[in-house]
Coordinates of C-alpha atoms in Angstrom, one line a residue:
X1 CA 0.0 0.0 0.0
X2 CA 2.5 2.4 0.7
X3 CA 4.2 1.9 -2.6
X4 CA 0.9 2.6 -4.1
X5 CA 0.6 5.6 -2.4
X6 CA 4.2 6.8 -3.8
X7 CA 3.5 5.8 -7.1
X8 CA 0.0 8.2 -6.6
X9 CA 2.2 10.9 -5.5
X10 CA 4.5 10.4 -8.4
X11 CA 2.1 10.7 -10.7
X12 CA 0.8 13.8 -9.4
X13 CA 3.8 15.6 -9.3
X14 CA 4.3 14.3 -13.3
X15 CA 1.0 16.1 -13.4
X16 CA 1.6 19.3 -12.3
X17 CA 4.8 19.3 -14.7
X18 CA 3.1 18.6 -17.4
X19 CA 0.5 21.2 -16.6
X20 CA 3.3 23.9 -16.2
X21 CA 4.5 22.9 -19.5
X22 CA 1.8 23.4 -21.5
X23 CA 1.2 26.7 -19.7
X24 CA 4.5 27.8 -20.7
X25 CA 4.2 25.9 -24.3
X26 CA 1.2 27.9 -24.9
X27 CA 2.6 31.7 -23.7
X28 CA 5.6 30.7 -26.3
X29 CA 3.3 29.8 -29.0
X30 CA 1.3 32.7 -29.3
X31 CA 4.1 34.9 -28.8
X32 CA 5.6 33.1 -31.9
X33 CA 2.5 33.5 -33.5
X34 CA 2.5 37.0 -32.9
X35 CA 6.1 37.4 -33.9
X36 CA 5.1 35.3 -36.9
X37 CA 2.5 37.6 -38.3
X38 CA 4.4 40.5 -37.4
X39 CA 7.5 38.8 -39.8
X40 CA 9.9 39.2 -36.8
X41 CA 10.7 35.9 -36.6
X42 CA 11.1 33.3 -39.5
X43 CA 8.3 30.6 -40.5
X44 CA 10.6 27.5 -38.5
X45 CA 10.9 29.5 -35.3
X46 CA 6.8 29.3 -35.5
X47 CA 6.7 25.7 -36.9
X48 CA 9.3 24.9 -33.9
X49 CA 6.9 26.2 -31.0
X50 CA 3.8 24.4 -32.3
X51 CA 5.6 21.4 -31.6
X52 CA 6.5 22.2 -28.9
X53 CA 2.8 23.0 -27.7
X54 CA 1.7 19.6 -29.1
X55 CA 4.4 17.5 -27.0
X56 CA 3.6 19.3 -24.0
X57 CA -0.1 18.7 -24.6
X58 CA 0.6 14.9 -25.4
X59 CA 2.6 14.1 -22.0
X60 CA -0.2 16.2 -20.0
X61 CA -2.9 13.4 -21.8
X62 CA 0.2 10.5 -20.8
X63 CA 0.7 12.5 -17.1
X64 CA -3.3 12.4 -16.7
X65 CA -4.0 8.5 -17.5
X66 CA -0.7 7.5 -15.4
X67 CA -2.6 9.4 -12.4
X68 CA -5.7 7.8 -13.1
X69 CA -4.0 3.9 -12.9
X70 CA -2.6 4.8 -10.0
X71 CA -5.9 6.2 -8.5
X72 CA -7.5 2.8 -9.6
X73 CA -4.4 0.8 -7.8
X74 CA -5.6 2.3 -4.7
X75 CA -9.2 1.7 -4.9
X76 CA -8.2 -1.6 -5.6
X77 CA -6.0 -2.1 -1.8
X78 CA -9.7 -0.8 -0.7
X79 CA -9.3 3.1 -0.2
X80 CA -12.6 5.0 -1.1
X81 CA -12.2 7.8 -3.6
X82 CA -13.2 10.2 -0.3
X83 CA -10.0 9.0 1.0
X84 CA -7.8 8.8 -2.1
X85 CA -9.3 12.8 -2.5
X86 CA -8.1 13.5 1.3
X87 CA -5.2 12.0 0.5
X88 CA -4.4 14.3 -2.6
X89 CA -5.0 17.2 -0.7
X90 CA -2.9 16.6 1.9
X91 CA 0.2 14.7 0.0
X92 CA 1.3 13.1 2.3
X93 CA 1.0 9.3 3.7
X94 CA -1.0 8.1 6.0
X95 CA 0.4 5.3 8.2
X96 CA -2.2 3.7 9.2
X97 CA -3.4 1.4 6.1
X98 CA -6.6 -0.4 6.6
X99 CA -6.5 -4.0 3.9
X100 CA -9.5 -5.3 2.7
X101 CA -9.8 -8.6 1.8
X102 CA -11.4 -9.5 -2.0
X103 CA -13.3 -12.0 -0.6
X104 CA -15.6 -12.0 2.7
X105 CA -14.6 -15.1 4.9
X106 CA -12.4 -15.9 7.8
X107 CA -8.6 -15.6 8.6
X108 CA -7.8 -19.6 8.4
X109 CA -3.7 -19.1 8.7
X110 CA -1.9 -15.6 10.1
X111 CA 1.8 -15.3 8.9
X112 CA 3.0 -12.3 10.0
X113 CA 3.2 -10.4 13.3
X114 CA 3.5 -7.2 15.0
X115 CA 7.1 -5.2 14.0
X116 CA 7.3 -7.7 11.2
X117 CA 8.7 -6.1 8.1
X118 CA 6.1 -7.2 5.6
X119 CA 7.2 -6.7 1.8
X120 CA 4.8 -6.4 -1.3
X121 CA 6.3 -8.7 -3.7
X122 CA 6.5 -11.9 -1.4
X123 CA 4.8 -15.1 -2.7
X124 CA 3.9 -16.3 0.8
X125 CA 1.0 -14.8 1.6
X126 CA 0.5 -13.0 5.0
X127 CA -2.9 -14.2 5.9
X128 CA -5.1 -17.1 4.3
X129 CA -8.8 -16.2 3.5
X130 CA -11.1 -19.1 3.5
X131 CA -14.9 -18.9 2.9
X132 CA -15.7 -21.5 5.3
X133 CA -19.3 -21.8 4.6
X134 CA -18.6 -24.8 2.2
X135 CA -15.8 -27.1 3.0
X136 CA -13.8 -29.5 1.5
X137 CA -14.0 -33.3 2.5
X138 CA -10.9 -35.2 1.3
X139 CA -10.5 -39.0 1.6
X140 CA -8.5 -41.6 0.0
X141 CA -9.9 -44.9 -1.5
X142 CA -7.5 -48.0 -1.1
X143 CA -6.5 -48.9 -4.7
X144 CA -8.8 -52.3 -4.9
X145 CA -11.5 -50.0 -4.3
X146 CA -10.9 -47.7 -6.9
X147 CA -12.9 -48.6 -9.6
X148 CA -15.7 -48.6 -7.8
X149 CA -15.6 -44.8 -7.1
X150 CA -17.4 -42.2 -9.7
X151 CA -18.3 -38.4 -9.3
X152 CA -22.1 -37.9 -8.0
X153 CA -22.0 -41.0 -5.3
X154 CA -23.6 -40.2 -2.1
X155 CA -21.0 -40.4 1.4
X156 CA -21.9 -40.2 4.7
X157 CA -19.5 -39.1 7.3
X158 CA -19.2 -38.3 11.0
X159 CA -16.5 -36.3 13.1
X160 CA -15.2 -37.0 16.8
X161 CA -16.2 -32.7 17.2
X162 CA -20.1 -33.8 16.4
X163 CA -21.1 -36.8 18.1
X164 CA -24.1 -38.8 17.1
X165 CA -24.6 -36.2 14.0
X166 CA -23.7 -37.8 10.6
X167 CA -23.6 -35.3 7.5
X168 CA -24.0 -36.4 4.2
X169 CA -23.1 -35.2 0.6
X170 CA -22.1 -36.3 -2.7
X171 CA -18.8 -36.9 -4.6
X172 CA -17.5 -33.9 -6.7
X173 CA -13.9 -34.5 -7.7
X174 CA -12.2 -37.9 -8.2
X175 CA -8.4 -37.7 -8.8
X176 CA -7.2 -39.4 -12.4
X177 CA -4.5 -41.1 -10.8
X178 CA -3.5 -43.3 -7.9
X179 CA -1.1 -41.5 -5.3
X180 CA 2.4 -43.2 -6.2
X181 CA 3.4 -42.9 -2.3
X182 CA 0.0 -44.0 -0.3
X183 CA -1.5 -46.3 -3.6
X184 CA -5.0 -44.7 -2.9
X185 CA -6.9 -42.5 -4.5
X186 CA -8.2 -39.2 -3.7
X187 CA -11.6 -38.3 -3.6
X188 CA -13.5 -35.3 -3.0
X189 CA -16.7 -33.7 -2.1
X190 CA -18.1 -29.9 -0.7
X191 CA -20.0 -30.0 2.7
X192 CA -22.7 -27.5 3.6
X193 CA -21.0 -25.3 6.8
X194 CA -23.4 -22.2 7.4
X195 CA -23.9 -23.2 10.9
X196 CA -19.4 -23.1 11.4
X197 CA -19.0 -26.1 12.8
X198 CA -16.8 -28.0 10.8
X199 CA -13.4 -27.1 10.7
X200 CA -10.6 -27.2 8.2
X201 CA -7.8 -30.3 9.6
X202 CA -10.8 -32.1 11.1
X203 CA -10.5 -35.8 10.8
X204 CA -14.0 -37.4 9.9
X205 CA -14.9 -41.3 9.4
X206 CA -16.7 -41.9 5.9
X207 CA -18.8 -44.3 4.3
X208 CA -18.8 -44.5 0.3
X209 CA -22.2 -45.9 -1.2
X210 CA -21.7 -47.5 -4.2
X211 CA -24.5 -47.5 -6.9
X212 CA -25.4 -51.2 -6.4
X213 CA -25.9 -50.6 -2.4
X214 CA -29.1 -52.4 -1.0
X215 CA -30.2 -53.4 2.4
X216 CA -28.5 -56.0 3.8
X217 CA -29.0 -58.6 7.1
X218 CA -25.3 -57.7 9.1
X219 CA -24.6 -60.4 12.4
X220 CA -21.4 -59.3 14.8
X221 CA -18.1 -60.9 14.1
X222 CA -18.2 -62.6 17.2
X223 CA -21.1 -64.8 16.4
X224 CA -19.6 -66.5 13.2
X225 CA -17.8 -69.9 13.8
X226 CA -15.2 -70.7 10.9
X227 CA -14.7 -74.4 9.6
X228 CA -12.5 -74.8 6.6
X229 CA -14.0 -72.7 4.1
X230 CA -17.6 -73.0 5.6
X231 CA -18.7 -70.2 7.5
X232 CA -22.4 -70.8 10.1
X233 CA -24.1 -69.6 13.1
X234 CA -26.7 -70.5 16.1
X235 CA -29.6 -69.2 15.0
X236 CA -31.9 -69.1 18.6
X237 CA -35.8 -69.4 18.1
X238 CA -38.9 -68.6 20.1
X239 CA -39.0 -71.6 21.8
X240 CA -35.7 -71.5 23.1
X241 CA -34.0 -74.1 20.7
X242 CA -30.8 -73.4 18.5
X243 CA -30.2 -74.3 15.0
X244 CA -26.8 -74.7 13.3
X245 CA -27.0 -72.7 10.1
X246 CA -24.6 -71.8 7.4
X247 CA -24.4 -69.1 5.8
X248 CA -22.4 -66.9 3.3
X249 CA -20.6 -63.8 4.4
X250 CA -20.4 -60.2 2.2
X251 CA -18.7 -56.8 3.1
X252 CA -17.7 -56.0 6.5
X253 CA -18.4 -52.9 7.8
X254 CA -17.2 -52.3 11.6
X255 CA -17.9 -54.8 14.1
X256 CA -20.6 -56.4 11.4
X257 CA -20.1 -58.5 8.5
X258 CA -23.0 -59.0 5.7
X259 CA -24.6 -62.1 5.6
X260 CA -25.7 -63.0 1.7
X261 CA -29.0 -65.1 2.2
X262 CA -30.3 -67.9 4.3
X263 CA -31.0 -65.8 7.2
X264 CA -33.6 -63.2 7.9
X265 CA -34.2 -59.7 9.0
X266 CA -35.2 -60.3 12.7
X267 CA -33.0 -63.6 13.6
X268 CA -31.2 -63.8 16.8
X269 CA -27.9 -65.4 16.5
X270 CA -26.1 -66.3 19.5
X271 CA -23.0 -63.9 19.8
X272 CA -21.3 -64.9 23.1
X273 CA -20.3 -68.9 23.4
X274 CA -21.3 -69.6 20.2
X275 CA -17.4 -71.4 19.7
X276 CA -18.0 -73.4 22.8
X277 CA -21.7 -74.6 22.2
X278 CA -20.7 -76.1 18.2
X279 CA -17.7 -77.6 20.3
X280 CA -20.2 -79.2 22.8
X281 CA -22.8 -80.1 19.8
X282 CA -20.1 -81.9 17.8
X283 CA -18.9 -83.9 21.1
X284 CA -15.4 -82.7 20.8

């Protein structure tokens, strides 16, 4: 800013210069003129202060649109034009700058502190502006799962900052290519954040629905009793009997793992002893 306001300064003093030129252009050309028509002086002595008039009226046009760009460099840091006319009044520079950022939001990330010398043409910015009210959600898909990712699928997710609340949203962005260090893929999708309460850095646990997603009957791991390549269960009924049952596991989500047919929504399976009652049934 304050290299804005020396350029402005600059260009007003160019403007006055140019102005005091022309004045003095003009005085010399009509008294060639006069001279002129009164043959006192020859016709090149004439022809020489004409040009001289039109080159002083050229860099007062140049003098005029240099003050102008740097007028609009100021508006641009955020000074009205009642301050930028104040400020061409007085001449001088105030040192007290007030910047205003281009975008409304909120300081995410403050680089610079009080006494620090702050210059104009750094690449690192001082503050970072984010308008938190969309955020990003990033995640990364193991590689065997990639192909089953696609932009417009529905997530669900939950952070440790909001418990009990899941938020939900859908896939924007999918990276082309598979990270080379972490072999997953990065996905991506916007969150809703009027309220504020998500955070940028949060950590969040999400759950990708794939387009062939369908309600399923899930048992807890602890109730499944592996023989060989068989996998079954107790399945208790109302009258208090149990029933060995096989079955076929899916996807495991958690502390549940999908059960693909042959049993039904609303079974009870036995989840604690189930190892020690098939030992006792099969007598060994």
């Amino acid at each position: 800013t304050v290299q804005a306001q020396n350029d402005f300064i600059a260009a007003m003093s160019a403007l006055n210069k140019a102005r005091s030129a022309l004045d003095l252009a003009q005085i010399q050309d009509r008294r060639a003129k006069d001279l002129f028509e009164g043959k006192a002086v020859p016709l090149k002595d004439y022809q020489q202060t004409q040009a001289t008039l039109i080159q002083a009226q050229n860099d007062l046009r140049s003098s005029q649109t240099a003050l102008e760009a740097a007028r609009n460099k100021l508006r641009i840091l955020g000074l009205t034009d009642e301050a930028i006319s104040s400020f061409q009044e007085k001449g001088s520079i105030n040192p007290n700058t007030t910047i205003f950022s281009p975008i409304t939001g909120t300081v995410v990330q403050r680089k610079v502190g009080p006494g620090q010398y702050v210059n104009s043409g750094a690449s690192d910015p001082v503050f970072v502006i984010g308008d938190l009210s969309t955020v990003w959600l990033t995640a990364f898909v193991r590689e065997s799962d990639a192909s089953k990712i696609s932009v417009g699928q529905e997530i669900a997710m939950n952070v440790l900052a909001l418990p009990g609340r899941t938020l939900s949203a859908r896939i924007n962005y999918v990276a082309a290519a598979i990270d080379p260090a972490t072999r997953r893929l990065l996905v991506r999708a916007t969150l809703d954040n009027k309220d504020g309460l998500l955070k940028p850095e949060m950590f969040a646990n999400v759950t990708i629905y794939s387009a062939g997603d369908h309600p399923a009957v899930g048992v807890p791991k602890q109730a499944l009793i592996y023989e060989g390549n068989q996998v079954r269960v107790w399945v208790a009924h109302e009258d208090k009997s149990i029933e060995l049952r096989q079955i076929k596991t899916g996807l495991t989500n958690g502390d549940l793992v999908e059960v693909e047919g042959n049993l039904k929504p609303g079974e009870q399976v036995v989840t604690k002893g189930s190892l020690f009652i098939d030992r006792a049934a099969s007598g060994s």
